Amino acid sequence: MDVSAPLSLVTDDAFREIFQSMSEGILMVDESGKIVVANPIAEQIFGYEKNELTGVSLENLLPERYRGRHINFRKGFNEHPEPRRMGFGRDLTALRKDGVEFPVEISLSYTKVKGKLLVMSFISDISQRKKAEEALKRSEEQLIVYAAELEKKVQSRTEALHKTIQKLENEITERKRAEEEARGALEKERELNELKTKFVSIASHEFRTPLSAVLSSASLINQYNERGEKDKVDKHVQRIKSSVNHLTSILNDFLSLGKLEEGVIDINKEQLVLKDFIDSINEEMSPLLKQGQRLDIEFAPGTEVYADSRILRNILFNLITNASKYSPEHETILLKFEKQNGELIFSVQDEGIGIPDEDQRHLFERFFRASNSGNIQGTGLGLNIVKRYAELLGGTISFKSSYGKGSTFTVTIPI
Ligand code: ADP
């Protein structure tokens, strides 16, 4: 085949030079699809020897599956030739002489030589670029995987951190609670010690008077007995009784307070016939009242209550003792009981010395004694105990008092 003839179609020397040295492969194809001329790069891309491509049908450079379609495409181009890129937006595949397929990019142009259409294909082998693109894509994918892994790791570390922080916070809270508990226990112990010290000093002071009264009355009884003075004997027996009562009540208070402080008082509720309960209180308390004093008791007969009789008794014992102690002889103490809306309301009313206004707000404080209590014996514990007993039963205590006229203490307890 005369190879110089087709090449001679490229008339201009400079153009020939460009054609030969272009870095893109160039194929010139005639209207029938035969390659008229190929530049060295085109030969190299497709794996052909020098000039071997001349006369080869263009479709031979395509994988078989595209050939039919390509013939139609070429015809279409021949009818309306215009310079453009081929296969825009999709990958084009070409076939090397050794049968290996490879990706290409192709631009088309055309020219007319001596009235005949010559189509020019500019071909770049983009295998390297594709490989690079794929490598990039792969590393991008790897990067995404790595980022996801990293995110997971960060997430799990964050969770672990949160857990550690939470654990630390819990530990701190627990430690604080333990510290507070310890502080509370210490405070309680300090209070108890203080209380014990005060008990001892009160006991030694409060016990002395009734004990010496007992002693002197006992020796006087001896004398009056020998002389047969019965009235005086009775009087001193009474004195001994009241001193012993006083001692008993102080001891009771100490005992109650001790138990309240330790929180060891159990509540034992039982069904009580109010009348029986009141009778027993009356029987127990009347002999302890001052000369001529008596209990006047109001209640609805037939009433029953569900309550702790031992605690109720302690409350009443204290309030009645006070009413008696802070009233003159021959006074009546009024006791009222009523059941209302599931509550037991009872009051102890006296017409005694009353409580000065300025002292009233301190009345339930431990060891508090009103300024007018003078030399009437007492420890200032009873009302504090009564209040705590009432609260233990879920109830309340209140009072009304006017100085010099008398006082009324009212307890309300749910039953
Ligand atoms: P105590 O009688 O042993 O002193 P309480 O705690 O029972 O202690 O009473 C506290 C104080 O309240 C008494 O010291 C007294 O001043 C005053 N008080 C209590 N009850 C009455 C009452 N019925 N009338 C007048 N004052 C009272």
Short mmCIF file of C-alpha atoms and ligand atoms in Angstrom, two decimals:
data_model
loop_
_atom_site.label_atom_id
_atom_site.label_comp_id
_atom_site.label_asym_id
_atom_site.label_seq_id
_atom_site.Cartn_x
_atom_site.Cartn_y
_atom_site.Cartn_z
CA MET A 1 0.00 0.00 0.00
CA ASP A 2 1.24 3.48 -0.85
CA VAL A 3 1.52 5.07 2.54
CA SER A 4 2.82 8.38 1.34
CA ALA A 5 -0.27 8.97 -0.77
CA PRO A 6 -2.72 9.37 2.13
CA LEU A 7 -0.19 11.28 4.17
CA SER A 8 0.25 13.59 1.20
CA LEU A 9 -3.34 14.63 1.76
CA VAL A 10 -1.94 16.60 4.69
CA THR A 11 -0.49 19.25 2.55
CA ASP A 12 0.99 21.74 4.85
CA ASP A 13 4.41 20.82 6.27
CA ALA A 14 3.80 22.45 9.57
CA PHE A 15 0.49 20.72 9.89
CA ARG A 16 2.09 17.42 8.99
CA GLU A 17 4.63 18.02 11.73
CA ILE A 18 1.89 18.70 14.29
CA PHE A 19 -0.03 15.68 13.09
CA GLN A 20 2.96 13.45 13.59
CA SER A 21 4.00 14.73 16.97
CA MET A 22 0.58 15.26 18.60
CA SER A 23 0.24 13.67 22.00
CA GLU A 24 -3.32 12.64 21.06
CA GLY A 25 -3.95 9.87 18.64
CA ILE A 26 -5.46 11.10 15.40
CA LEU A 27 -7.33 8.96 12.92
CA MET A 28 -8.57 10.29 9.62
CA VAL A 29 -11.40 8.21 8.25
CA ASP A 30 -13.15 8.36 4.91
CA GLU A 31 -16.87 8.24 4.36
CA SER A 32 -16.88 4.44 4.18
CA GLY A 33 -15.26 4.21 7.62
CA LYS A 34 -11.83 3.15 6.44
CA ILE A 35 -8.86 4.68 8.14
CA VAL A 36 -7.05 6.88 5.71
CA VAL A 37 -4.25 7.89 7.98
CA ALA A 38 -3.23 7.46 11.60
CA ASN A 39 -0.59 9.38 13.47
CA PRO A 40 2.10 7.49 15.44
CA ILE A 41 0.36 7.97 18.78
CA ALA A 42 -2.85 6.47 17.39
CA GLU A 43 -0.87 3.45 16.21
CA GLN A 44 0.78 3.20 19.57
CA ILE A 45 -2.51 3.53 21.50
CA PHE A 46 -4.14 0.78 19.48
CA GLY A 47 -1.02 -1.41 19.39
CA TYR A 48 -0.46 -1.39 15.63
CA GLU A 49 2.76 -1.20 13.63
CA LYS A 50 3.65 1.87 11.66
CA ASN A 51 1.08 2.45 8.85
CA GLU A 52 -0.64 -0.79 9.80
CA LEU A 53 -3.88 1.04 10.54
CA THR A 54 -4.26 2.48 7.08
CA GLY A 55 -7.17 0.88 5.26
CA VAL A 56 -8.44 -0.77 8.47
CA SER A 57 -12.15 -0.32 9.10
CA LEU A 58 -12.73 2.01 12.03
CA GLU A 59 -15.15 -0.46 13.65
CA ASN A 60 -12.20 -2.87 14.08
CA LEU A 61 -10.95 -0.56 16.78
CA LEU A 62 -14.15 -1.06 18.81
CA PRO A 63 -15.23 -4.04 20.90
CA GLU A 64 -17.56 -6.13 18.84
CA ARG A 65 -20.65 -5.31 20.88
CA TYR A 66 -20.47 -1.62 19.89
CA ARG A 67 -19.76 -2.02 16.20
CA GLY A 68 -23.32 -2.15 14.80
CA ARG A 69 -24.34 0.90 16.75
CA HIS A 70 -21.20 2.71 15.71
CA ILE A 71 -21.83 2.21 11.99
CA ASN A 72 -25.17 3.99 12.39
CA PHE A 73 -23.56 6.69 14.44
CA ARG A 74 -20.88 7.24 11.79
CA LYS A 75 -23.47 7.49 9.04
CA GLY A 76 -25.37 10.06 11.07
CA PHE A 77 -22.20 12.07 11.55
CA ASN A 78 -21.35 11.93 7.85
CA GLU A 79 -24.74 13.39 7.05
CA HIS A 80 -24.43 16.24 9.55
CA PRO A 81 -20.78 16.60 10.32
CA GLU A 82 -19.82 19.04 13.05
CA PRO A 83 -16.89 19.18 15.45
CA ARG A 84 -17.84 17.72 18.83
CA ARG A 85 -16.92 15.40 21.59
CA MET A 86 -18.01 11.83 21.36
CA GLY A 87 -19.87 9.96 24.05
CA PHE A 88 -20.22 12.95 26.29
CA GLY A 89 -21.10 11.91 29.83
CA ARG A 90 -20.28 8.22 29.42
CA ASP A 91 -17.15 6.14 29.13
CA LEU A 92 -16.01 5.07 25.67
CA THR A 93 -14.22 1.79 25.23
CA ALA A 94 -11.77 1.01 22.46
CA LEU A 95 -10.12 -2.27 21.38
CA ARG A 96 -6.44 -2.79 21.02
CA LYS A 97 -5.01 -5.06 18.36
CA ASP A 98 -4.15 -7.64 21.02
CA GLY A 99 -7.83 -7.73 22.06
CA VAL A 100 -7.45 -5.71 25.26
CA GLU A 101 -10.13 -3.09 25.84
CA PHE A 102 -9.25 0.32 27.20
CA PRO A 103 -11.07 3.57 27.99
CA VAL A 104 -10.77 6.50 25.60
CA GLU A 105 -11.90 10.03 25.12
CA ILE A 106 -12.67 11.07 21.56
CA SER A 107 -13.37 14.37 19.84
CA LEU A 108 -14.56 14.51 16.31
CA SER A 109 -13.93 16.96 13.58
CA TYR A 110 -14.04 16.85 9.82
CA THR A 111 -12.61 18.36 6.73
CA LYS A 112 -13.19 18.07 3.03
CA VAL A 113 -10.39 17.23 0.73
CA LYS A 114 -11.13 17.42 -2.92
CA GLY A 115 -14.81 17.30 -2.22
CA LYS A 116 -14.53 14.20 -0.09
CA LEU A 117 -15.42 14.13 3.58
CA LEU A 118 -12.63 13.21 5.91
CA VAL A 119 -13.62 12.63 9.54
CA MET A 120 -10.93 13.23 12.11
CA SER A 121 -10.99 11.50 15.47
CA PHE A 122 -8.77 12.79 18.24
CA ILE A 123 -8.26 9.96 20.68
CA SER A 124 -6.79 9.95 24.17
CA ASP A 125 -6.07 6.77 26.04
CA ILE A 126 -7.43 7.57 29.50
CA SER A 127 -6.47 4.27 31.15
CA GLN A 128 -4.05 6.03 33.47
CA ARG A 129 -6.56 8.72 34.35
CA LYS A 130 -9.25 6.11 34.96
CA LYS A 131 -6.90 4.13 37.13
CA ALA A 132 -6.05 7.26 39.07
CA GLU A 133 -9.73 8.13 39.32
CA GLU A 134 -10.54 4.66 40.56
CA ALA A 135 -7.68 4.77 43.01
CA LEU A 136 -8.97 8.13 44.19
CA LYS A 137 -12.46 6.73 44.47
CA ARG A 138 -11.15 3.75 46.37
CA SER A 139 -9.19 5.94 48.74
CA GLU A 140 -12.23 8.19 49.09
CA GLU A 141 -14.28 5.14 49.98
CA GLN A 142 -11.58 4.03 52.36
CA LEU A 143 -11.57 7.50 53.82
CA ILE A 144 -15.32 7.32 54.33
CA VAL A 145 -14.97 3.92 55.99
CA TYR A 146 -12.14 5.23 58.09
CA ALA A 147 -14.13 8.35 59.02
CA ALA A 148 -17.09 6.17 59.98
CA GLU A 149 -14.81 3.97 62.08
CA LEU A 150 -13.31 7.05 63.65
CA GLU A 151 -16.74 8.43 64.40
CA LYS A 152 -17.71 5.13 65.98
CA LYS A 153 -14.56 5.14 68.04
CA VAL A 154 -15.14 8.73 69.13
CA GLN A 155 -18.72 7.85 69.97
CA SER A 156 -17.74 4.85 72.05
CA ARG A 157 -14.98 6.83 73.77
CA THR A 158 -17.47 9.64 74.47
CA GLU A 159 -19.90 7.13 75.91
CA ALA A 160 -17.18 5.62 78.05
CA LEU A 161 -16.23 9.11 79.18
CA HIS A 162 -19.86 9.91 80.02
CA LYS A 163 -20.09 6.69 81.97
CA THR A 164 -16.91 7.47 83.86
CA ILE A 165 -18.12 10.99 84.60
CA GLN A 166 -21.49 9.62 85.72
CA LYS A 167 -19.75 7.06 87.91
CA LEU A 168 -17.56 9.76 89.39
CA GLU A 169 -20.57 11.99 90.01
CA ASN A 170 -22.38 9.10 91.69
CA GLU A 171 -19.35 8.40 93.83
CA ILE A 172 -19.12 12.07 94.82
CA THR A 173 -22.84 12.16 95.66
CA GLU A 174 -22.52 8.95 97.64
CA ARG A 175 -19.48 10.27 99.48
CA LYS A 176 -21.28 13.54 100.24
CA ARG A 177 -24.27 11.61 101.50
CA ALA A 178 -22.06 9.44 103.68
CA GLU A 179 -20.28 12.53 104.99
CA GLU A 180 -23.59 14.19 105.75
CA GLU A 181 -24.81 11.05 107.44
CA ALA A 182 -21.65 10.88 109.51
CA ARG A 183 -21.96 14.58 110.33
CA GLY A 184 -25.62 14.05 111.29
CA ALA A 185 -24.71 11.10 113.49
CA LEU A 186 -21.96 13.13 115.11
CA GLU A 187 -24.31 16.05 115.66
CA LYS A 188 -26.89 13.71 117.16
CA GLU A 189 -24.28 12.18 119.44
CA ARG A 190 -23.16 15.64 120.54
CA GLU A 191 -26.77 16.59 121.28
CA LEU A 192 -27.30 13.38 123.21
CA ASN A 193 -24.17 13.98 125.25
CA GLU A 194 -25.33 17.51 125.98
CA LEU A 195 -28.70 16.14 126.96
CA LYS A 196 -27.17 13.57 129.28
CA THR A 197 -25.05 16.22 130.98
CA LYS A 198 -28.12 18.37 131.44
CA PHE A 199 -30.08 15.39 132.73
CA VAL A 200 -27.47 14.73 135.36
CA SER A 201 -27.45 18.33 136.54
CA ILE A 202 -31.27 18.55 136.55
CA ALA A 203 -31.61 15.19 138.25
CA SER A 204 -29.17 16.07 141.01
CA HIS A 205 -30.98 19.39 141.51
CA GLU A 206 -34.57 18.16 141.12
CA PHE A 207 -34.12 15.00 143.13
CA ARG A 208 -32.65 16.74 146.16
CA THR A 209 -35.83 18.56 147.24
CA PRO A 210 -38.29 15.64 147.06
CA LEU A 211 -35.74 13.26 148.56
CA SER A 212 -35.05 15.50 151.55
CA ALA A 213 -38.83 16.02 151.88
CA VAL A 214 -39.25 12.25 152.00
CA LEU A 215 -36.50 11.97 154.57
CA SER A 216 -37.84 14.69 156.87
CA SER A 217 -41.47 13.51 156.53
CA ALA A 218 -40.42 9.95 157.33
CA SER A 219 -38.70 10.99 160.57
CA LEU A 220 -41.60 13.34 161.50
CA ILE A 221 -44.09 10.49 160.89
CA ASN A 222 -42.14 8.51 163.45
CA GLN A 223 -42.47 11.28 166.03
CA TYR A 224 -46.16 12.08 165.30
CA ASN A 225 -46.93 8.38 165.42
CA GLU A 226 -45.48 8.03 168.90
CA ARG A 227 -47.53 11.04 170.01
CA GLY A 228 -50.63 9.63 168.30
CA GLU A 229 -51.11 12.72 166.09
CA LYS A 230 -52.84 10.98 163.19
CA ASP A 231 -53.68 14.15 161.19
CA LYS A 232 -50.05 15.12 161.01
CA VAL A 233 -49.02 11.58 160.14
CA ASP A 234 -51.50 11.65 157.22
CA LYS A 235 -50.20 15.00 156.07
CA HIS A 236 -46.63 13.72 155.90
CA VAL A 237 -47.64 10.47 154.26
CA GLN A 238 -49.30 12.68 151.60
CA ARG A 239 -46.10 14.72 151.32
CA ILE A 240 -44.05 11.56 150.81
CA LYS A 241 -46.50 10.38 148.16
CA SER A 242 -46.37 13.60 146.22
CA SER A 243 -42.56 13.72 146.39
CA VAL A 244 -42.34 10.17 145.12
CA ASN A 245 -44.83 11.05 142.37
CA HIS A 246 -42.72 13.95 141.35
CA LEU A 247 -39.61 11.79 141.25
CA THR A 248 -41.49 9.19 139.22
CA SER A 249 -42.67 11.78 136.73
CA ILE A 250 -39.15 13.15 136.27
CA LEU A 251 -37.84 9.64 135.73
CA ASN A 252 -40.69 8.97 133.29
CA ASP A 253 -39.82 12.09 131.34
CA PHE A 254 -36.15 11.11 131.19
CA LEU A 255 -37.09 7.67 130.03
CA SER A 256 -39.51 8.97 127.38
CA LEU A 257 -37.03 11.47 126.06
CA GLY A 258 -34.31 8.86 125.88
CA LYS A 259 -36.57 6.59 123.86
CA LEU A 260 -37.76 9.41 121.61
CA GLU A 261 -34.16 10.43 120.94
CA GLU A 262 -33.20 6.90 120.05
CA GLY A 263 -36.32 6.56 117.90
CA VAL A 264 -37.21 3.23 119.49
CA ILE A 265 -40.85 3.93 120.30
CA ASP A 266 -43.21 1.50 118.59
CA ILE A 267 -46.79 2.52 117.90
CA ASN A 268 -49.28 -0.14 119.00
CA LYS A 269 -52.80 0.84 118.03
CA GLU A 270 -55.77 -0.96 119.53
CA GLN A 271 -59.52 -0.53 119.71
CA LEU A 272 -60.28 1.51 122.87
CA VAL A 273 -63.60 2.13 124.55
CA LEU A 274 -63.10 5.78 125.41
CA LYS A 275 -65.03 5.55 128.68
CA ASP A 276 -62.84 2.74 130.02
CA PHE A 277 -59.73 4.59 129.02
CA ILE A 278 -60.92 7.81 130.70
CA ASP A 279 -61.91 5.95 133.86
CA SER A 280 -58.45 4.49 134.20
CA ILE A 281 -56.86 7.92 133.68
CA ASN A 282 -59.19 9.44 136.27
CA GLU A 283 -58.41 6.70 138.73
CA GLU A 284 -54.70 7.05 138.24
CA MET A 285 -54.50 10.85 138.23
CA SER A 286 -57.03 11.93 140.86
CA PRO A 287 -54.91 10.88 143.84
CA LEU A 288 -52.01 12.91 142.44
CA LEU A 289 -53.93 16.18 142.23
CA LYS A 290 -53.56 18.93 144.81
CA GLN A 291 -55.89 19.26 147.75
CA GLY A 292 -59.47 19.89 146.56
CA GLN A 293 -58.61 19.65 142.86
CA ARG A 294 -60.72 17.35 140.68
CA LEU A 295 -61.08 16.28 137.06
CA ASP A 296 -64.27 17.23 135.26
CA ILE A 297 -64.52 15.05 132.17
CA GLU A 298 -66.72 15.56 129.10
CA PHE A 299 -67.07 12.94 126.39
CA ALA A 300 -69.70 11.22 124.26
CA PRO A 301 -70.54 7.87 125.81
CA GLY A 302 -70.13 4.86 123.58
CA THR A 303 -67.23 6.38 121.69
CA GLU A 304 -64.54 4.02 120.53
CA VAL A 305 -61.17 4.98 119.10
CA TYR A 306 -58.39 3.08 117.41
CA ALA A 307 -55.23 4.44 119.03
CA ASP A 308 -52.08 3.74 121.03
CA SER A 309 -53.30 3.89 124.64
CA ARG A 310 -49.82 3.98 126.15
CA ILE A 311 -48.81 7.12 124.24
CA LEU A 312 -52.20 8.78 124.80
CA ARG A 313 -51.84 8.06 128.51
CA ASN A 314 -48.35 9.63 128.58
CA ILE A 315 -49.65 12.77 126.85
CA LEU A 316 -52.61 13.12 129.20
CA PHE A 317 -50.49 12.34 132.25
CA ASN A 318 -48.16 15.21 131.39
CA LEU A 319 -50.88 17.72 130.56
CA ILE A 320 -52.97 16.90 133.65
CA THR A 321 -49.90 17.03 135.90
CA ASN A 322 -49.11 20.50 134.54
CA ALA A 323 -52.71 21.70 134.88
CA SER A 324 -52.63 20.58 138.51
CA LYS A 325 -49.12 21.84 139.23
CA TYR A 326 -49.71 25.32 137.79
CA SER A 327 -53.16 25.79 139.42
CA PRO A 328 -54.04 26.48 143.03
CA GLU A 329 -55.76 23.95 145.29
CA HIS A 330 -59.51 23.40 144.97
CA GLU A 331 -59.55 24.18 141.25
CA THR A 332 -61.33 22.02 138.70
CA ILE A 333 -59.47 20.72 135.67
CA LEU A 334 -61.70 20.27 132.64
CA LEU A 335 -61.00 17.36 130.28
CA LYS A 336 -62.86 17.23 126.95
CA PHE A 337 -62.81 14.40 124.43
CA GLU A 338 -64.48 14.40 121.05
CA LYS A 339 -64.26 12.40 117.87
CA GLN A 340 -64.58 14.43 114.67
CA ASN A 341 -63.87 13.59 111.02
CA GLY A 342 -61.62 10.68 111.87
CA GLU A 343 -59.73 12.63 114.50
CA LEU A 344 -59.62 12.42 118.26
CA ILE A 345 -59.52 15.92 119.75
CA PHE A 346 -58.94 16.28 123.46
CA SER A 347 -58.16 19.24 125.65
CA VAL A 348 -56.98 19.89 129.21
CA GLN A 349 -58.18 23.19 130.61
CA ASP A 350 -57.16 24.81 133.89
CA GLU A 351 -57.71 28.09 135.63
CA GLY A 352 -54.19 28.37 136.92
CA ILE A 353 -51.34 30.86 136.63
CA GLY A 354 -51.35 30.96 132.80
CA ILE A 355 -48.33 31.62 130.63
CA PRO A 356 -46.89 35.10 130.00
CA ASP A 357 -47.28 36.16 126.35
CA GLU A 358 -43.56 36.58 125.76
CA ASP A 359 -42.87 33.00 126.95
CA GLN A 360 -45.52 31.32 124.86
CA ARG A 361 -43.51 30.85 121.67
CA HIS A 362 -40.79 28.94 123.54
CA LEU A 363 -43.18 26.67 125.40
CA PHE A 364 -42.40 23.46 123.52
CA GLU A 365 -38.64 23.92 123.60
CA ARG A 366 -36.69 21.39 125.60
CA PHE A 367 -35.85 22.60 129.15
CA PHE A 368 -37.88 25.79 128.71
CA ARG A 369 -39.76 26.99 131.76
CA ALA A 370 -41.96 30.09 131.80
CA SER A 371 -40.81 33.08 133.82
CA ASN A 372 -43.74 32.66 136.25
CA SER A 373 -42.96 29.02 137.09
CA GLY A 374 -41.13 30.28 140.23
CA ASN A 375 -40.31 27.52 142.65
CA ILE A 376 -42.89 25.11 141.27
CA GLN A 377 -40.87 21.98 140.58
CA GLY A 378 -40.24 21.00 136.98
CA THR A 379 -37.65 20.26 134.33
CA GLY A 380 -39.08 21.92 131.23
CA LEU A 381 -39.18 18.58 129.44
CA GLY A 382 -42.83 17.52 129.67
CA LEU A 383 -44.35 19.68 126.90
CA ASN A 384 -41.50 18.94 124.53
CA ILE A 385 -42.15 15.24 125.06
CA VAL A 386 -45.91 15.68 124.62
CA LYS A 387 -45.42 17.48 121.34
CA ARG A 388 -43.12 14.77 120.05
CA TYR A 389 -45.52 12.05 121.11
CA ALA A 390 -48.39 13.83 119.32
CA GLU A 391 -46.30 14.17 116.18
CA LEU A 392 -45.28 10.53 116.39
CA LEU A 393 -48.98 9.68 116.10
CA GLY A 394 -49.34 12.06 113.15
CA GLY A 395 -51.10 14.67 115.30
CA THR A 396 -50.60 18.20 116.58
CA ILE A 397 -50.73 20.13 119.84
CA SER A 398 -51.75 23.74 120.43
CA PHE A 399 -52.64 25.88 123.42
CA LYS A 400 -54.33 29.04 124.50
CA SER A 401 -53.31 30.75 127.68
CA SER A 402 -53.77 34.05 129.39
CA TYR A 403 -51.49 35.11 132.11
CA GLY A 404 -53.06 34.75 135.55
CA LYS A 405 -56.26 33.25 134.17
CA GLY A 406 -55.48 29.75 132.96
CA SER A 407 -54.49 27.63 130.00
CA THR A 408 -56.03 25.12 127.60
CA PHE A 409 -53.89 22.56 125.78
CA THR A 410 -55.52 20.82 122.80
CA VAL A 411 -54.21 17.70 121.07
CA THR A 412 -55.55 16.45 117.70
CA ILE A 413 -54.71 12.93 116.58
CA PRO A 414 -55.86 11.04 113.50
CA ILE A 415 -57.45 7.72 114.46
P1 ADP B 1 -42.16 21.48 133.60
O1 ADP B 1 -43.57 21.56 134.01
O2 ADP B 1 -41.46 20.27 134.08
O3 ADP B 1 -41.41 22.74 133.91
P2 ADP B 1 -43.15 21.37 130.88
O4 ADP B 1 -42.40 21.14 129.66
O5 ADP B 1 -44.26 20.45 131.21
O6 ADP B 1 -42.07 21.40 132.02
O7 ADP B 1 -43.71 22.84 130.80
C1 ADP B 1 -42.86 23.87 130.37
C2 ADP B 1 -43.26 25.16 131.01
O8 ADP B 1 -44.55 25.58 130.51
C3 ADP B 1 -43.47 25.05 132.47
O9 ADP B 1 -42.27 25.23 133.18
C4 ADP B 1 -44.45 26.16 132.75
O10 ADP B 1 -43.77 27.39 132.89
C5 ADP B 1 -45.27 26.20 131.50
N1 ADP B 1 -46.56 25.47 131.64
C6 ADP B 1 -46.84 24.25 131.19
N2 ADP B 1 -48.12 23.91 131.44
C7 ADP B 1 -48.66 24.95 132.05
C8 ADP B 1 -49.99 25.23 132.58
N3 ADP B 1 -50.96 24.34 132.50
N4 ADP B 1 -50.17 26.44 133.13
C9 ADP B 1 -49.19 27.34 133.22
N5 ADP B 1 -47.94 27.14 132.75
C10 ADP B 1 -47.68 25.97 132.20
#
